[in-house]
Coordinates of C-alpha atoms and ligand atoms in Angstrom, one line a residue:
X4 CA -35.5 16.0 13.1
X5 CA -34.1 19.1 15.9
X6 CA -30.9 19.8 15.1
X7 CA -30.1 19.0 18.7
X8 CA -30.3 15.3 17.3
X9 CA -29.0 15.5 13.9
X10 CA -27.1 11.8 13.4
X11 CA -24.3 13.1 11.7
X12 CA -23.2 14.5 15.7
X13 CA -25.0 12.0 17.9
X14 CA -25.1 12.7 21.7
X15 CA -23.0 10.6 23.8
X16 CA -24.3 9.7 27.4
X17 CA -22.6 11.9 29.9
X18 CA -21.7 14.3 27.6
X19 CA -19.6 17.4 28.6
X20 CA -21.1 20.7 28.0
X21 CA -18.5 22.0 25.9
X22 CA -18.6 18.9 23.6
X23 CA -23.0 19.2 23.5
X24 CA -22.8 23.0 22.3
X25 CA -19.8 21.9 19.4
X26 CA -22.0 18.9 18.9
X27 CA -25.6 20.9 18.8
X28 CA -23.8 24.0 17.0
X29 CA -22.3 21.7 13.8
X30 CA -26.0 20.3 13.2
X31 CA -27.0 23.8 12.8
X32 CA -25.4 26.7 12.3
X33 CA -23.1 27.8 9.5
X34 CA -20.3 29.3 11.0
X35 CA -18.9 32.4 8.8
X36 CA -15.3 32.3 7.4
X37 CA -15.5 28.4 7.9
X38 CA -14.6 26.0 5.9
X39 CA -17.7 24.0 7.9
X40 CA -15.8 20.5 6.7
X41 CA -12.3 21.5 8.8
X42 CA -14.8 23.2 11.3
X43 CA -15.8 19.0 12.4
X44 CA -12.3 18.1 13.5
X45 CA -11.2 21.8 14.8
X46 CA -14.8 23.3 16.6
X47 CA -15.6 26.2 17.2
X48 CA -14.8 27.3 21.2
X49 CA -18.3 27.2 23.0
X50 CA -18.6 30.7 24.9
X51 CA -20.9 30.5 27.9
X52 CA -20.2 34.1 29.2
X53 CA -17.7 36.7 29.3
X54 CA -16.3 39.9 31.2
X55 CA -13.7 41.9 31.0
X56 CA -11.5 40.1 28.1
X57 CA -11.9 36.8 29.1
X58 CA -13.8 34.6 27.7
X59 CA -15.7 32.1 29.8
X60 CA -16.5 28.6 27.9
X61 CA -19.4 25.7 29.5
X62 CA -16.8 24.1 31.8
X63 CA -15.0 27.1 33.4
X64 CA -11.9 27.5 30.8
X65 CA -10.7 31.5 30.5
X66 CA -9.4 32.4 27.4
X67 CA -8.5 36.4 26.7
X68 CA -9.7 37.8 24.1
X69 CA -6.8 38.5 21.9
X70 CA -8.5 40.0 19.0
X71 CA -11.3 41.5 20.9
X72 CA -14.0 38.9 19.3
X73 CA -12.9 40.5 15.4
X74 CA -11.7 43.5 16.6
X75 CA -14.8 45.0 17.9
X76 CA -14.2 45.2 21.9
X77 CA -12.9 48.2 23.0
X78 CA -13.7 48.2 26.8
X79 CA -13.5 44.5 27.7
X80 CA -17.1 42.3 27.7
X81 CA -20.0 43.5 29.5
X82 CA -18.4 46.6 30.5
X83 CA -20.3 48.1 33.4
X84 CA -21.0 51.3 32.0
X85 CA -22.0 50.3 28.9
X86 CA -24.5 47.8 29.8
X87 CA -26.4 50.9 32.3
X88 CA -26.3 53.1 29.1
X89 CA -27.8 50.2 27.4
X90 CA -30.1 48.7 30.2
X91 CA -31.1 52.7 30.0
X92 CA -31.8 53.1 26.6
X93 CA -33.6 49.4 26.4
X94 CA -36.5 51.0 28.8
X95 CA -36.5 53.8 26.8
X96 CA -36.8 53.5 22.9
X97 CA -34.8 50.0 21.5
X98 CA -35.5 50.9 18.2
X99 CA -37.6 53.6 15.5
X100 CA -37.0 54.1 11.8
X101 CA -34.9 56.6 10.7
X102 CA -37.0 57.1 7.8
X103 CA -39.7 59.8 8.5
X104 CA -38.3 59.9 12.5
X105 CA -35.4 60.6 14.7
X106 CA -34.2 59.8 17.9
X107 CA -31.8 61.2 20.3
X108 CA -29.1 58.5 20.3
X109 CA -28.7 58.8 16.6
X110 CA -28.6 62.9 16.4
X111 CA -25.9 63.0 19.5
X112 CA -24.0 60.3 17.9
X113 CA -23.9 62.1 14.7
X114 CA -23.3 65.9 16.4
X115 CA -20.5 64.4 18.6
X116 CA -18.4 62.6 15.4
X117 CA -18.8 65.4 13.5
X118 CA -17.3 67.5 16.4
X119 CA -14.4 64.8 16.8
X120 CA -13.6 65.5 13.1
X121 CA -13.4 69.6 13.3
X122 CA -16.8 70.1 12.0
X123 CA -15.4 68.8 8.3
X124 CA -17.6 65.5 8.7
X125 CA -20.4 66.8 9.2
X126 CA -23.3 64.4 8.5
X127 CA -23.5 60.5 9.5
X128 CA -25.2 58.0 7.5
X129 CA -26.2 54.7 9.2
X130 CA -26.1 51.1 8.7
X131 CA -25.5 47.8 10.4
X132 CA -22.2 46.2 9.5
X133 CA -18.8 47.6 8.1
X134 CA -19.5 46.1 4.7
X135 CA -23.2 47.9 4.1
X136 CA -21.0 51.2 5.3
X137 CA -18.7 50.5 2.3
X138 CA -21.7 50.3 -0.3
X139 CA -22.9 53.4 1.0
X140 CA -19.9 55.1 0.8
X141 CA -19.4 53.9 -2.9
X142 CA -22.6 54.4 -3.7
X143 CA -23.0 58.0 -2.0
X144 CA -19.4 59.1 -4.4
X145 CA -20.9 58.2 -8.0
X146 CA -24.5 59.6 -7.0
X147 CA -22.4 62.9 -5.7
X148 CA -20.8 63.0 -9.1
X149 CA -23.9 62.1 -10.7
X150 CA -26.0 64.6 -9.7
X151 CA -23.4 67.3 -10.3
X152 CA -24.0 66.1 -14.4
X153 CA -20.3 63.7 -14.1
X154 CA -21.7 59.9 -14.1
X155 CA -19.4 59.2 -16.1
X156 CA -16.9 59.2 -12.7
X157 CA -17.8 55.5 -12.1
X158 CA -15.1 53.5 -11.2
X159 CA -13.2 52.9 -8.0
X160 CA -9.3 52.5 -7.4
X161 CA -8.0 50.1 -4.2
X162 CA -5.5 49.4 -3.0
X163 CA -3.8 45.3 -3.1
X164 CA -4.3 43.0 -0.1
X165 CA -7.2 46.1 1.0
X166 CA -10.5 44.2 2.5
X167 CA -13.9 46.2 2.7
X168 CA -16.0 43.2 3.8
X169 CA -18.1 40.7 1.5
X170 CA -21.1 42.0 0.0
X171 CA -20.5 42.1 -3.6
X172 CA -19.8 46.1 -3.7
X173 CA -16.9 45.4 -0.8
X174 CA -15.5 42.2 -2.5
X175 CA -15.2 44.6 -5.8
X176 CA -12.7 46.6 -3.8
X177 CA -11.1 44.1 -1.7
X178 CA -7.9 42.3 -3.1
X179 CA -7.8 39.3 -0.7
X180 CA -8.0 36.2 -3.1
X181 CA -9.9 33.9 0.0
X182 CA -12.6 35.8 -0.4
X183 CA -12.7 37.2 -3.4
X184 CA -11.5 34.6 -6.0
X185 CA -15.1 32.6 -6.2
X186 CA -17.2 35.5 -6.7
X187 CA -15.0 37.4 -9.2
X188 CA -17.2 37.1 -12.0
X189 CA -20.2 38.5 -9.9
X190 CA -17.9 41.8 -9.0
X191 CA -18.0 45.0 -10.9
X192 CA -14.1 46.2 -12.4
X193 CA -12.0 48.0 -10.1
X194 CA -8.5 49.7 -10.5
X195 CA -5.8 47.8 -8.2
X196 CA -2.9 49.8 -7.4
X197 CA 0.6 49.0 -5.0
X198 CA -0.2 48.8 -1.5
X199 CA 2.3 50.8 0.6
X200 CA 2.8 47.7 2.9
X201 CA 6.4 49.1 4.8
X202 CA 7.1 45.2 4.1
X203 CA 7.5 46.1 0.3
X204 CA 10.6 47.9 1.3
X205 CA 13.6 46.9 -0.7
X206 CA 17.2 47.2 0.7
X207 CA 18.0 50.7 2.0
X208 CA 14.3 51.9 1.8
X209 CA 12.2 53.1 3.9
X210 CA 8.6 53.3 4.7
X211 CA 8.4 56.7 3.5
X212 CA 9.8 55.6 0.2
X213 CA 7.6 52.6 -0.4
X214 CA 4.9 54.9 0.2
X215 CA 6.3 57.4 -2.2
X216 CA 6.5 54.6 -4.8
X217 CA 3.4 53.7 -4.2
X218 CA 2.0 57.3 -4.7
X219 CA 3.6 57.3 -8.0
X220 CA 1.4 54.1 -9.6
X221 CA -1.9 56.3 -7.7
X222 CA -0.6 59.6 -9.8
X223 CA 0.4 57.6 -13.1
X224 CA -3.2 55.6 -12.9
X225 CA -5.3 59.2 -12.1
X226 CA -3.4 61.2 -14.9
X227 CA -4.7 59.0 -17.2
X228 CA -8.4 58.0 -15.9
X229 CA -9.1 60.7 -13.5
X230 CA -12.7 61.8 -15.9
X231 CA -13.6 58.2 -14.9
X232 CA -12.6 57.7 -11.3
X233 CA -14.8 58.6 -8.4
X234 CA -13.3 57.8 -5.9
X235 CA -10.3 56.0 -4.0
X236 CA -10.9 53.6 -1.2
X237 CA -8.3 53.4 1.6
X238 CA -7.5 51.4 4.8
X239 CA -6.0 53.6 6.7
X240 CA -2.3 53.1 8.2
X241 CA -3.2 49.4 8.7
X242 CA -4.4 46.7 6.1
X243 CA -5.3 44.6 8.8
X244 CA -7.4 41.6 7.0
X245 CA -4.1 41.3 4.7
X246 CA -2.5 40.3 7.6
X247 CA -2.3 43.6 9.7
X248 CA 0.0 45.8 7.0
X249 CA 1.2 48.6 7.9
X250 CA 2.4 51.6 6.1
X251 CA 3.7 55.3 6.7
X252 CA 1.3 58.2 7.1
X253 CA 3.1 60.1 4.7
X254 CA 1.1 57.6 2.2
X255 CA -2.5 59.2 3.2
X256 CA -1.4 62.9 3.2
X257 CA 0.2 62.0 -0.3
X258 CA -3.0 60.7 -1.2
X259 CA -5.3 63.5 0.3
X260 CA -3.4 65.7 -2.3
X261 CA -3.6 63.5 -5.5
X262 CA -7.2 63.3 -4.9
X263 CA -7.5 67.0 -4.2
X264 CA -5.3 67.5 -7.5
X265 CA -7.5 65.1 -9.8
X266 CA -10.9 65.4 -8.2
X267 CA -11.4 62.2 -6.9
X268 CA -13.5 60.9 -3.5
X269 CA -11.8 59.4 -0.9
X270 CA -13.2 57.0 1.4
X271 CA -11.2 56.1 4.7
X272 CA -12.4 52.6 5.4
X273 CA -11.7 53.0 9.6
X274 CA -14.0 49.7 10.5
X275 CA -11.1 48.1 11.6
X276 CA -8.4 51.1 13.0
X277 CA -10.8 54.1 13.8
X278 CA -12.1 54.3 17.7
X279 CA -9.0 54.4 19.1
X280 CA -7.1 51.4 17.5
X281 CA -4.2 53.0 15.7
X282 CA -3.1 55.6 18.1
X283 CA -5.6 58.3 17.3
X284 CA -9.3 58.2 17.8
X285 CA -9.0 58.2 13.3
X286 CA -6.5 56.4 12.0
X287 CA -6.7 59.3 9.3
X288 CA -5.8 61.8 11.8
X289 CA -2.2 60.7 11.5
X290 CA -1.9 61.9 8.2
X291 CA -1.5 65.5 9.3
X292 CA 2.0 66.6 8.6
X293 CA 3.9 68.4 11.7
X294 CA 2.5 72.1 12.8
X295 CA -0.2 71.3 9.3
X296 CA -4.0 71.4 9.8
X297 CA -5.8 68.1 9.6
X298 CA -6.2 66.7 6.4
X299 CA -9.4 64.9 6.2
X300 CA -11.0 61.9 3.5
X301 CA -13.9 62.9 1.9
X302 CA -16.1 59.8 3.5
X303 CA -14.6 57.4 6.8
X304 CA -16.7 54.2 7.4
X305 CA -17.1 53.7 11.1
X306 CA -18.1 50.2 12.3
X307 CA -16.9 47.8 14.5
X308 CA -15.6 49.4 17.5
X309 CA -18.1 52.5 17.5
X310 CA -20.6 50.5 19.6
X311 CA -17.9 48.8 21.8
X312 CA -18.2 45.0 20.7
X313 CA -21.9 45.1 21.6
X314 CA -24.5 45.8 18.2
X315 CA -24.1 45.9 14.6
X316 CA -23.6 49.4 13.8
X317 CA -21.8 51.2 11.0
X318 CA -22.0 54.7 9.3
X319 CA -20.3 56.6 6.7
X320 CA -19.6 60.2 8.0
X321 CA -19.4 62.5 5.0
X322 CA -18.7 66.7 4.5
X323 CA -21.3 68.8 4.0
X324 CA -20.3 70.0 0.0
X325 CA -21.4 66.2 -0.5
X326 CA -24.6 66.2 1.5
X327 CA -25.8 69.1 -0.1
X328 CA -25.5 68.2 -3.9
X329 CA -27.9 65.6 -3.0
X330 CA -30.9 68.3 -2.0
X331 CA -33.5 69.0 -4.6
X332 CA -37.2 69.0 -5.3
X333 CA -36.4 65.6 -7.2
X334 CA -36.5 62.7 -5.2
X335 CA -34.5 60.6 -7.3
X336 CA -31.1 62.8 -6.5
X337 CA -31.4 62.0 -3.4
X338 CA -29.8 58.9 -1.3
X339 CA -32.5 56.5 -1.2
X340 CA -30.1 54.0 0.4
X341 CA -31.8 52.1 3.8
X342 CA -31.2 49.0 5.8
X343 CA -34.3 47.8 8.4
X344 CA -32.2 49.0 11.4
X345 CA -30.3 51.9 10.3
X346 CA -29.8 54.4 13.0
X347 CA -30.8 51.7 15.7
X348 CA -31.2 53.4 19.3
X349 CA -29.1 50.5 21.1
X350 CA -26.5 50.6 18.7
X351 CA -26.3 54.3 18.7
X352 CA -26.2 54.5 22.8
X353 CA -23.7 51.8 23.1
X354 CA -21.7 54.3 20.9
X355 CA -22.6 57.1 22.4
X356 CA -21.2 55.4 25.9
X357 CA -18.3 54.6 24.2
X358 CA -17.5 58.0 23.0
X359 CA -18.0 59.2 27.0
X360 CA -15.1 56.4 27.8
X361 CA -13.0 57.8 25.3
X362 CA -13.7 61.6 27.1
X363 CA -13.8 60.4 31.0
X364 CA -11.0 58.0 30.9
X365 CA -8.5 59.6 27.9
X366 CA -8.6 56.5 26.3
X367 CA -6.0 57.5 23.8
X368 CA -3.4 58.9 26.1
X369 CA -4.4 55.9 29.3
X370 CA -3.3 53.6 26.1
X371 CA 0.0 54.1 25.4
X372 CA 1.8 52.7 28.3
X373 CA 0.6 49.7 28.4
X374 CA 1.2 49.9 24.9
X375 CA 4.5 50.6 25.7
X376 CA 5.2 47.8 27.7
X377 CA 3.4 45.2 25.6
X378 CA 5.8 46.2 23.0
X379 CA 8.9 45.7 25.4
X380 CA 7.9 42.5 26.6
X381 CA 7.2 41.5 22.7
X382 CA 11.1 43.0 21.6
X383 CA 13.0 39.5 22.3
X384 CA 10.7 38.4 18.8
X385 CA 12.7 40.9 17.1
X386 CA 16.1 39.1 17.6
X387 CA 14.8 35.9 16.6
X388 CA 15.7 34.4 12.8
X389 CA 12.7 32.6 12.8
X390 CA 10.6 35.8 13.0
X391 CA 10.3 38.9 10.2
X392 CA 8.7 42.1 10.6
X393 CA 7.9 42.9 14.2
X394 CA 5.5 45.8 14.1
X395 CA 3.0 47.9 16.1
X396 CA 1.1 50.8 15.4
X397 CA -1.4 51.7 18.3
X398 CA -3.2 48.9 19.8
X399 CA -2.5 46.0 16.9
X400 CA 1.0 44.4 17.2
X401 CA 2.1 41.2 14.9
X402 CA 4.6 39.9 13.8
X403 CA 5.3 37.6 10.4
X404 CA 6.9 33.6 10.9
X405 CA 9.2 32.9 8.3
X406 CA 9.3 29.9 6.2
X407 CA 10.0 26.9 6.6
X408 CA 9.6 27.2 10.4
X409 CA 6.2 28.2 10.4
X410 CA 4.8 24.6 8.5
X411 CA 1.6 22.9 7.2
X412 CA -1.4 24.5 8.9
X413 CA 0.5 27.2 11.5
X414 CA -2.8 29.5 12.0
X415 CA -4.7 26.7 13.1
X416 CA -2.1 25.1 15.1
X417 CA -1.6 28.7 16.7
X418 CA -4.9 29.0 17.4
X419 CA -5.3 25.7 19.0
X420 CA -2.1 25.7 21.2
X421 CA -3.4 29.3 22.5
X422 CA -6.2 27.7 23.5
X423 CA -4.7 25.6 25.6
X424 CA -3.1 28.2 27.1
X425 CA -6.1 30.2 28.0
X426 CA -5.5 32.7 24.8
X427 CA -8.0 33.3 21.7
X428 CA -5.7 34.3 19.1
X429 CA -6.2 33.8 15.4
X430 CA -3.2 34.3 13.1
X431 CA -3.7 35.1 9.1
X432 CA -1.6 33.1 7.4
X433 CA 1.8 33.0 9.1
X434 CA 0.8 36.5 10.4
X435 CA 0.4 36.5 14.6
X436 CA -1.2 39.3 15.5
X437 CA -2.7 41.0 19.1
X438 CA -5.3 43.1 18.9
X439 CA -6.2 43.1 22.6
X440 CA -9.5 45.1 23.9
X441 CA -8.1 48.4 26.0
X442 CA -8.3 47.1 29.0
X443 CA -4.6 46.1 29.2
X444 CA -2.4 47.3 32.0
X445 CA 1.2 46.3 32.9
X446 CA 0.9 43.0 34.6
X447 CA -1.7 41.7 31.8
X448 CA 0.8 42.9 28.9
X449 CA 3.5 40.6 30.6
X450 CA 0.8 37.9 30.6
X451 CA -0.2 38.7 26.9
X452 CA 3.6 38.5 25.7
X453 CA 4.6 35.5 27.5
X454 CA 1.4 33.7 26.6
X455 CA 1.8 34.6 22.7
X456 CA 5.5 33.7 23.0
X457 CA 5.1 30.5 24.7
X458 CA 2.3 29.5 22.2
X459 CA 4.7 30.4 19.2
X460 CA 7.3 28.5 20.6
X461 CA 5.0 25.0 21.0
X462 CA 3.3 25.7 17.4
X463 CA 6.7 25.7 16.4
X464 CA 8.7 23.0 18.4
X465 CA 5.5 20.9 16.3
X466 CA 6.2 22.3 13.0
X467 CA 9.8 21.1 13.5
X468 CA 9.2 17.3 15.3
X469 CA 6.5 17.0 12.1
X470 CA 9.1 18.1 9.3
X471 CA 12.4 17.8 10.8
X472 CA 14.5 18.4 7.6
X473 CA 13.0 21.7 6.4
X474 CA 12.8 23.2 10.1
X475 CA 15.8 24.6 11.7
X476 CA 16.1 24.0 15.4
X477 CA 14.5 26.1 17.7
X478 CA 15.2 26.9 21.0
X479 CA 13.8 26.0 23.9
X480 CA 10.1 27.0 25.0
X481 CA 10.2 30.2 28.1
X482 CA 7.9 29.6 30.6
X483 CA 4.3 30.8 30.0
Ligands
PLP515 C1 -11.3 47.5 6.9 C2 -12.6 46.7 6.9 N1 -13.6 47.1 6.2 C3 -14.7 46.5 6.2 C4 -14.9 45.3 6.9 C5 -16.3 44.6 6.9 O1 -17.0 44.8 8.1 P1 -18.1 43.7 8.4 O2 -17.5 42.4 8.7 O3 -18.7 44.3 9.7 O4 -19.1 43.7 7.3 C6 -13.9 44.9 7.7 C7 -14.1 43.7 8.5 O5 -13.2 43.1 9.0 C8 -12.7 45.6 7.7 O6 -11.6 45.2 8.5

């Protein structure tokens, strides 16, 4: 039987397209983070094309892309200079092994990180997605300590509500119970210690001190286990799968030290802020105190954003002390870690062009008023009861509803009334968060805010028809 006529979705006659690709898509593919039962009565959003950050489905609705399609998209979709460096590079060498050859894409990509971190970082490991990045970055720490005669440094300390992704090395060190909870028995032990969430902070504190508290349970914890620890794994600045957390810098230079004090790895995991998305090209370079030089993690995983929203790419970039303990005449001390398309040449152009966006157009700096003015046009939020935490760091703003207003189901009745307003937007939990590609500019931050604002006011005008007794009155919708 095709899938195409699978009788659980039969074809209707006259179909729309949108309604044939939800129809075609449900006899066939497994959608990720889907519960593929809800996924029949909400469907996924059939994309026919997209540019810029709008999203194009079968029958001419534009959505923008809100989370820039899981936080990937830097440069909007199909970005004209990144499709000639890609067009470029397809007639040219789409992909080699990285076992036993090189390639120019993959040595440029790896010489100009390594610049962008002071020469500290200065060899790149390669993989596909942010969670193989993780392994390797676990894996590369005990090996280190291995083959410097310390295996017995084999466990790993992370932080609550972190995420590292889902293979079963990433789920060890993730603390998000969705997508943890059914494979704990499968997971090695890890040590769990406070996040430094600036939403932990009780009356009268402030980030700085929640941070400082945290750094306390990360001393008490390495005082006594330290022999056994190899390293620490660290979002940096922003959880941003625990619903986009956010905590004070002060945390990471705190931790830089500890680690430093008690010899102990640590792995920035920047998949989700480095390229640009928390203010700095690495969230870690934030951790510098005033006038201080740079204080840099021992590993940073690199993914998502790296190759602009276009190819599975990931790498661990690591210091040179680490690379060389694994050189010797024995082949078994050295990383034998590979994945198929490690190193790919399109993935490593489409990075390479977007490192040259970041240098022709100052991405960083060009950011920040638009920035500016999304957050101004987002403030009203911070005045309203129904509404906690209001927060931004670089280019990821959210904002928490409170219960009761937000009621049964609020992501997925977000989602669905930005839809309908031409926005893809997916909230965690009662967390609404923008993560917008950098393509923003004044007029389309006014558009972003009002849109988001508008949605939140219909997703809650529901919530309080459907449950009138637990939900306070709200006011009336703005224009959108
Ligand atoms: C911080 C962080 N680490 C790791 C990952 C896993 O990346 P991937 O989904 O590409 O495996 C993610 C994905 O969201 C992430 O946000």
């Amino acid at each position: 039987m095709s899938p195409a006529s699978d009788p659980r979705f039969p074809s209707t006659a006259g179909e729309a397209p949108n309604a044939a690709w939800q129809r075609r898509s449900l006899a066939s593919v497994w959608h990720p983070c889907t519960q593929m039962q809800r996924a029949q009565t909400v469907p996924p959003l059939p994309i026919a094309r997209a540019s810029g950050p709008w999203l194009y489905d079968y029958e001419g609705g534009r959505y923008f892309d809100a989370n820039s399609s899981w936080w990937v998209n830097l440069f909007g979709h199909a970005d004209a200079r990144l499709n000639a460096a890609l067009r470029d590079q397809l007639d040219t060498l789409p992909h080699v092994m990285l076992a036993g050859c090189t390639h120019a894409p993959a040595v440029e990509l790896a010489e100009r990180l390594n610049a962008l971190t002071g020469g500290v970082l200065g060899h790149a490991f390669y993989a596909s997605d942010g969670a193989s990045a993780v392994e390797i970055a676990l894996k590369m720490s005990f090996h280190a300590w291995r083959n410097r005669g310390r295996g017995n440094k084999r466990e790993f300390v992370c932080v609550r509500q972190g995420y590292h992704g889902e293979t079963l090395g990433a789920l060890a060190v993730t603390d998000v119970a969705v997508f943890r909870d059914a494979y704990d028995p499968l997971l090695m032990r890890a040590h769990l210690v406070a996040s430094p969430d600036a939403r932990l902070a009780a009356a009268g504190e402030s980030p700085a001190d929640v941070a400082a508290r945290a750094l306390a349970e990360v001393r008490a914890l390495f005082e006594s286990r330290h022999e056994h620890i190899a390293a620490f794994i660290v979002e940096p600045l922003v959880q941003c799968a625990a619903g986009m957390a956010m905590h004070d810098p002060a945390y990471l230079r705190g931790l830089r030290a500890l680690c430093d004090d008690y010899e102990v790895h640590l792995i920035a995991d920047e998949i989700a802020v480095g390229c640009g998305r928390s203010g700095s090209f690495f969230a870690f370079e934030q951790a510098a105190a005033p006038a201080q030089p740079a204080a840099w993690p021992d590993f940073v995983c690199l993914s998502k954003g790296i190759s602009g929203g276009y190819l599975p790419l990931s790498l661990v970039l690591t210091r040179d002390e680490i690379y060389r303990v694994f050189l010797d005449d024995d082949i078994a001390r050295g990383f034998l870690h590979s994945h198929s398309y490690t190193g790919n040449a399109l993935a490593c152009r489409a990075a390479l062009a977007v490192l040259d966006r970041f240098a022709e157009d100052d991405v960083i700096a060009r950011n920040r008023a638009p920035a500016a003015a999304l957050s101004a046009a987002l403030a009203p939020l911070a005045e309203d009861e129904r509404i906690e935490h209001l927060r931004q760091r670089g280019m990821i703003w959210a904002f928490d509803v409170r219960e009761p207003h937000a009621g049964e189901r609020f992501a997925e009745r977000f989602h669905l009334a930005g839809r309908a307003r031409g926005l893809l937007i997916r909230p965690i939990g009662r967390t609404v968060y923008l993560m917008p590609p950098y393509v923003l500019d004044d007029e389309l931050a006014a558009w972003l805010a009002a849109r988001t604002l508008g949605t939140l006011e219909q997703t809650l005008a529901d919530a309080a028809r459907a449950a009138p007794h637990h939900v306070a009155r709200t006011p009336e919708p703005p224009t959108a």
